[in-house]
Amino acid sequence: GHIRPPEKHNKGIRYGGEAQIDIQATDEMFISSGFSFDENVVDSDLFFGEDSLRVRNQPEGAIFLQTEYNWSDRFTTTFGMRYDAYKVHTRETATQFSPKFSTSYSLSDYVTVRGSFGRGFRVPSVAERFVTSSDFFPLESNLALKPETSTGYETGITYLGPFTDYFSLKAELTGFWNEYRRLVEPTFVED
């Protein structure tokens, strides 16, 4: 029943783009490379931080490269890397280099083993860093939030083959381990 006046409306825009090129370098090697850029721009009295600004923006960019190589009909490896940069605040940029590696080997026509490793990265959103509100309960901005990071490992075996004359069966056994650091979560602050 309560409508906010137009000067209190929240306005947000997200724009960006990505370019990617895929190259079949040889019969055995496939390469993908490119870059991306996008930006969030928000005008809101909810994101009114300690610097007293209403308009927030978060430009983000990345470059990436991935190579897949088929050593034989049974053995494939993939190596990739990505470099991300996010403007965290007017004075600070967060960056992350994220490598990844995976391999798979077919033991037979029906059984494949695989393993992989990779890193991930996520910068806190504009809302997570700058929200300030007391509508329902007090929320405080936190410009000191650091990016979340993750590291993942996986290994597995897959069977994909005939089960009977009329059916096939796919069965997988996978083990994985993920490590997450600096997850963004709300916390209470002493008054």
Short mmCIF file of the C-alpha atoms (twelve columns), coordinates in Angstrom:
data_MODEL
# 
_entry.id   MODEL 
# 
loop_
_atom_site.group_PDB 
_atom_site.id 
_atom_site.type_symbol 
_atom_site.label_atom_id 
_atom_site.label_alt_id 
_atom_site.label_comp_id 
_atom_site.label_asym_id 
_atom_site.label_seq_id 
_atom_site.Cartn_x 
_atom_site.Cartn_y 
_atom_site.Cartn_z 
_atom_site.pdbx_PDB_model_num 
ATOM 1   C CA . GLY A 1   0.000  0.000   0.000   1 
ATOM 2   C CA . HIS A 2   2.953  2.369   0.378   1 
ATOM 3   C CA . ILE A 3   4.361  3.585   -2.956  1 
ATOM 4   C CA . ARG A 4   7.745  5.269   -2.877  1 
ATOM 5   C CA . PRO A 5   7.998  8.649   -4.656  1 
ATOM 6   C CA . PRO A 6   9.889  8.674   -8.009  1 
ATOM 7   C CA . GLU A 7   13.034 10.218  -6.489  1 
ATOM 8   C CA . LYS A 8   13.265 7.149   -4.211  1 
ATOM 9   C CA . HIS A 9   12.951 4.568   -7.028  1 
ATOM 10  C CA . ASN A 10  15.865 2.197   -7.526  1 
ATOM 11  C CA . LYS A 11  17.330 2.244   -11.018 1 
ATOM 12  C CA . GLY A 12  19.764 -0.318  -12.366 1 
ATOM 13  C CA . ILE A 13  21.441 -1.088  -15.689 1 
ATOM 14  C CA . ARG A 14  23.689 -3.973  -16.694 1 
ATOM 15  C CA . TYR A 15  25.484 -3.942  -20.040 1 
ATOM 16  C CA . GLY A 16  28.421 -5.762  -21.554 1 
ATOM 17  C CA . GLY A 17  29.681 -8.090  -24.209 1 
ATOM 18  C CA . GLU A 18  31.916 -11.044 -24.977 1 
ATOM 19  C CA . ALA A 19  34.065 -12.019 -27.932 1 
ATOM 20  C CA . GLN A 20  35.338 -15.544 -28.467 1 
ATOM 21  C CA . ILE A 21  37.335 -17.185 -31.216 1 
ATOM 22  C CA . ASP A 22  37.533 -20.959 -31.684 1 
ATOM 23  C CA . ILE A 23  40.351 -22.449 -33.740 1 
ATOM 24  C CA . GLN A 24  40.883 -26.029 -34.899 1 
ATOM 25  C CA . ALA A 25  44.686 -25.650 -34.878 1 
ATOM 26  C CA . THR A 26  45.384 -29.268 -35.863 1 
ATOM 27  C CA . ASP A 27  43.368 -32.465 -36.078 1 
ATOM 28  C CA . GLU A 28  44.285 -33.061 -32.432 1 
ATOM 29  C CA . MET A 29  44.157 -29.524 -30.954 1 
ATOM 30  C CA . PHE A 30  41.205 -27.187 -30.443 1 
ATOM 31  C CA . ILE A 31  41.760 -23.668 -28.990 1 
ATOM 32  C CA . SER A 32  39.212 -21.217 -27.578 1 
ATOM 33  C CA . SER A 33  40.167 -17.700 -26.547 1 
ATOM 34  C CA . GLY A 34  38.465 -14.410 -25.862 1 
ATOM 35  C CA . PHE A 35  37.511 -11.645 -23.504 1 
ATOM 36  C CA . SER A 36  34.424 -10.323 -21.779 1 
ATOM 37  C CA . PHE A 37  33.363 -7.066  -20.158 1 
ATOM 38  C CA . ASP A 38  30.232 -5.998  -18.336 1 
ATOM 39  C CA . GLU A 39  29.190 -3.400  -15.812 1 
ATOM 40  C CA . ASN A 40  26.424 -2.896  -13.300 1 
ATOM 41  C CA . VAL A 41  25.298 0.664   -12.611 1 
ATOM 42  C CA . VAL A 42  22.836 1.220   -9.769  1 
ATOM 43  C CA . ASP A 43  21.215 4.414   -8.483  1 
ATOM 44  C CA . SER A 44  19.559 3.678   -5.153  1 
ATOM 45  C CA . ASP A 45  19.242 5.073   -1.658  1 
ATOM 46  C CA . LEU A 46  19.583 1.458   -0.413  1 
ATOM 47  C CA . PHE A 47  23.255 1.416   -1.469  1 
ATOM 48  C CA . PHE A 48  24.218 4.541   0.406   1 
ATOM 49  C CA . GLY A 49  27.617 3.699   1.894   1 
ATOM 50  C CA . GLU A 50  29.998 5.521   4.162   1 
ATOM 51  C CA . ASP A 51  31.176 7.657   1.209   1 
ATOM 52  C CA . SER A 52  27.613 9.117   0.806   1 
ATOM 53  C CA . LEU A 53  27.266 8.212   -2.884  1 
ATOM 54  C CA . ARG A 54  23.951 6.994   -4.361  1 
ATOM 55  C CA . VAL A 55  25.239 5.777   -7.729  1 
ATOM 56  C CA . ARG A 56  27.289 2.568   -7.648  1 
ATOM 57  C CA . ASN A 57  29.008 0.841   -10.512 1 
ATOM 58  C CA . GLN A 58  30.935 -2.395  -10.800 1 
ATOM 59  C CA . PRO A 59  32.905 -2.885  -14.024 1 
ATOM 60  C CA . GLU A 60  34.162 -6.432  -14.611 1 
ATOM 61  C CA . GLY A 61  36.473 -7.808  -17.279 1 
ATOM 62  C CA . ALA A 62  38.171 -11.089 -18.118 1 
ATOM 63  C CA . ILE A 63  40.431 -12.728 -20.687 1 
ATOM 64  C CA . PHE A 64  40.522 -16.486 -21.193 1 
ATOM 65  C CA . LEU A 65  42.268 -19.236 -23.125 1 
ATOM 66  C CA . GLN A 66  41.553 -22.963 -23.289 1 
ATOM 67  C CA . THR A 67  43.300 -25.713 -25.238 1 
ATOM 68  C CA . GLU A 68  41.954 -29.230 -25.711 1 
ATOM 69  C CA . TYR A 69  44.346 -31.821 -27.050 1 
ATOM 70  C CA . ASN A 70  43.435 -35.350 -28.195 1 
ATOM 71  C CA . TRP A 71  46.587 -37.396 -27.739 1 
ATOM 72  C CA . SER A 72  44.817 -40.464 -29.159 1 
ATOM 73  C CA . ASP A 73  41.288 -41.791 -29.650 1 
ATOM 74  C CA . ARG A 74  41.285 -42.682 -25.952 1 
ATOM 75  C CA . PHE A 75  43.265 -39.904 -24.196 1 
ATOM 76  C CA . THR A 76  42.313 -36.191 -24.000 1 
ATOM 77  C CA . THR A 77  43.609 -33.311 -21.887 1 
ATOM 78  C CA . THR A 78  42.232 -29.797 -21.467 1 
ATOM 79  C CA . PHE A 79  44.122 -26.848 -20.028 1 
ATOM 80  C CA . GLY A 80  42.573 -23.446 -19.479 1 
ATOM 81  C CA . MET A 81  43.238 -20.173 -17.756 1 
ATOM 82  C CA . ARG A 82  41.178 -17.100 -17.031 1 
ATOM 83  C CA . TYR A 83  42.203 -13.732 -15.631 1 
ATOM 84  C CA . ASP A 84  39.429 -11.660 -14.035 1 
ATOM 85  C CA . ALA A 85  39.532 -8.040  -12.868 1 
ATOM 86  C CA . TYR A 86  36.693 -6.351  -10.970 1 
ATOM 87  C CA . LYS A 87  36.561 -2.780  -9.768  1 
ATOM 88  C CA . VAL A 88  35.680 -3.189  -6.103  1 
ATOM 89  C CA . HIS A 89  35.630 0.488   -5.204  1 
ATOM 90  C CA . THR A 90  36.918 3.712   -6.714  1 
ATOM 91  C CA . ARG A 91  40.335 3.004   -5.176  1 
ATOM 92  C CA . GLU A 92  40.632 -0.779  -5.496  1 
ATOM 93  C CA . THR A 93  40.541 -3.497  -8.149  1 
ATOM 94  C CA . ALA A 94  40.324 -7.209  -7.317  1 
ATOM 95  C CA . THR A 95  41.996 -9.671  -9.679  1 
ATOM 96  C CA . GLN A 96  42.222 -13.444 -9.880  1 
ATOM 97  C CA . PHE A 97  44.096 -15.894 -12.076 1 
ATOM 98  C CA . SER A 98  42.060 -19.101 -12.396 1 
ATOM 99  C CA . PRO A 99  43.713 -22.129 -14.011 1 
ATOM 100 C CA . LYS A 100 41.936 -25.372 -14.819 1 
ATOM 101 C CA . PHE A 101 43.095 -28.758 -15.992 1 
ATOM 102 C CA . SER A 102 41.235 -31.942 -16.866 1 
ATOM 103 C CA . THR A 103 42.046 -35.262 -18.423 1 
ATOM 104 C CA . SER A 104 40.091 -38.308 -19.521 1 
ATOM 105 C CA . TYR A 105 41.188 -41.743 -20.628 1 
ATOM 106 C CA . SER A 106 39.017 -44.492 -22.113 1 
ATOM 107 C CA . LEU A 107 40.033 -47.817 -20.616 1 
ATOM 108 C CA . SER A 108 37.735 -49.599 -23.085 1 
ATOM 109 C CA . ASP A 109 34.862 -48.813 -25.437 1 
ATOM 110 C CA . TYR A 110 32.559 -48.541 -22.412 1 
ATOM 111 C CA . VAL A 111 34.697 -47.361 -19.455 1 
ATOM 112 C CA . THR A 112 36.282 -43.911 -19.085 1 
ATOM 113 C CA . VAL A 113 38.282 -42.493 -16.152 1 
ATOM 114 C CA . ARG A 114 38.702 -38.766 -15.625 1 
ATOM 115 C CA . GLY A 115 40.219 -36.179 -13.305 1 
ATOM 116 C CA . SER A 116 40.106 -32.395 -13.039 1 
ATOM 117 C CA . PHE A 117 41.291 -29.387 -11.062 1 
ATOM 118 C CA . GLY A 118 40.065 -25.803 -11.217 1 
ATOM 119 C CA . ARG A 119 39.868 -22.495 -9.385  1 
ATOM 120 C CA . GLY A 120 36.951 -20.058 -9.191  1 
ATOM 121 C CA . PHE A 121 36.394 -16.434 -8.211  1 
ATOM 122 C CA . ARG A 122 33.368 -14.261 -7.366  1 
ATOM 123 C CA . VAL A 123 33.350 -10.622 -6.347  1 
ATOM 124 C CA . PRO A 124 30.624 -9.454  -3.932  1 
ATOM 125 C CA . SER A 125 27.758 -7.773  -5.744  1 
ATOM 126 C CA . VAL A 126 26.860 -4.102  -5.431  1 
ATOM 127 C CA . ALA A 127 24.035 -5.053  -3.055  1 
ATOM 128 C CA . GLU A 128 26.291 -7.222  -0.871  1 
ATOM 129 C CA . ARG A 129 28.880 -4.454  -0.459  1 
ATOM 130 C CA . PHE A 130 26.782 -1.299  -0.309  1 
ATOM 131 C CA . VAL A 131 23.310 -2.099  1.059   1 
ATOM 132 C CA . THR A 132 22.274 0.249   3.876   1 
ATOM 133 C CA . SER A 133 18.716 0.020   5.161   1 
ATOM 134 C CA . SER A 134 16.654 -0.006  8.320   1 
ATOM 135 C CA . ASP A 135 13.242 -0.818  6.770   1 
ATOM 136 C CA . PHE A 136 12.888 -4.268  8.387   1 
ATOM 137 C CA . PHE A 137 16.098 -4.593  10.405  1 
ATOM 138 C CA . PRO A 138 19.367 -2.646  10.240  1 
ATOM 139 C CA . LEU A 139 21.671 -3.501  7.333   1 
ATOM 140 C CA . GLU A 140 25.119 -1.906  7.103   1 
ATOM 141 C CA . SER A 141 27.381 -1.579  4.064   1 
ATOM 142 C CA . ASN A 142 30.757 -3.335  4.134   1 
ATOM 143 C CA . LEU A 143 33.302 -1.976  1.685   1 
ATOM 144 C CA . ALA A 144 35.957 -4.331  3.114   1 
ATOM 145 C CA . LEU A 145 34.336 -7.486  1.659   1 
ATOM 146 C CA . LYS A 146 36.887 -9.550  -0.266  1 
ATOM 147 C CA . PRO A 147 36.169 -11.768 -3.292  1 
ATOM 148 C CA . GLU A 148 35.095 -15.362 -2.716  1 
ATOM 149 C CA . THR A 149 37.466 -18.005 -4.071  1 
ATOM 150 C CA . SER A 150 37.130 -21.730 -4.631  1 
ATOM 151 C CA . THR A 151 39.364 -24.639 -5.568  1 
ATOM 152 C CA . GLY A 152 37.889 -27.901 -6.816  1 
ATOM 153 C CA . TYR A 153 39.238 -31.391 -7.459  1 
ATOM 154 C CA . GLU A 154 37.341 -34.265 -9.056  1 
ATOM 155 C CA . THR A 155 38.034 -37.793 -10.179 1 
ATOM 156 C CA . GLY A 156 35.639 -40.345 -11.574 1 
ATOM 157 C CA . ILE A 157 34.885 -43.393 -13.657 1 
ATOM 158 C CA . THR A 158 31.991 -43.810 -16.093 1 
ATOM 159 C CA . TYR A 159 30.473 -46.880 -17.691 1 
ATOM 160 C CA . LEU A 160 28.330 -46.255 -20.771 1 
ATOM 161 C CA . GLY A 161 27.408 -49.353 -22.680 1 
ATOM 162 C CA . PRO A 162 24.933 -52.130 -23.353 1 
ATOM 163 C CA . PHE A 163 22.875 -53.471 -20.474 1 
ATOM 164 C CA . THR A 164 20.662 -55.885 -22.373 1 
ATOM 165 C CA . ASP A 165 19.821 -56.365 -26.031 1 
ATOM 166 C CA . TYR A 166 17.340 -53.455 -25.803 1 
ATOM 167 C CA . PHE A 167 18.790 -51.111 -23.177 1 
ATOM 168 C CA . SER A 168 22.032 -49.343 -22.441 1 
ATOM 169 C CA . LEU A 169 23.313 -48.321 -19.025 1 
ATOM 170 C CA . LYS A 170 25.211 -45.289 -17.809 1 
ATOM 171 C CA . ALA A 171 26.786 -45.589 -14.362 1 
ATOM 172 C CA . GLU A 172 29.178 -43.114 -12.725 1 
ATOM 173 C CA . LEU A 173 31.263 -43.096 -9.589  1 
ATOM 174 C CA . THR A 174 32.675 -39.668 -8.740  1 
ATOM 175 C CA . GLY A 175 34.778 -38.308 -5.903  1 
ATOM 176 C CA . PHE A 176 35.267 -34.586 -5.428  1 
ATOM 177 C CA . TRP A 177 36.653 -32.043 -2.983  1 
ATOM 178 C CA . ASN A 178 35.790 -28.333 -3.020  1 
ATOM 179 C CA . GLU A 179 37.370 -25.649 -0.877  1 
ATOM 180 C CA . TYR A 180 35.639 -22.262 -0.490  1 
ATOM 181 C CA . ARG A 181 37.183 -19.192 1.092   1 
ATOM 182 C CA . ARG A 182 35.701 -15.868 2.220   1 
ATOM 183 C CA . LEU A 183 32.071 -16.741 1.433   1 
ATOM 184 C CA . VAL A 184 29.893 -13.641 1.672   1 
ATOM 185 C CA . GLU A 185 27.398 -14.157 4.467   1 
ATOM 186 C CA . PRO A 186 25.528 -11.779 6.763   1 
ATOM 187 C CA . THR A 187 26.928 -11.369 10.251  1 
ATOM 188 C CA . PHE A 188 25.790 -9.509  13.350  1 
ATOM 189 C CA . VAL A 189 27.669 -6.423  14.488  1 
ATOM 190 C CA . GLU A 190 27.680 -5.254  18.089  1 
ATOM 191 C CA . ASP A 191 25.826 -1.990  18.515  1 
# 
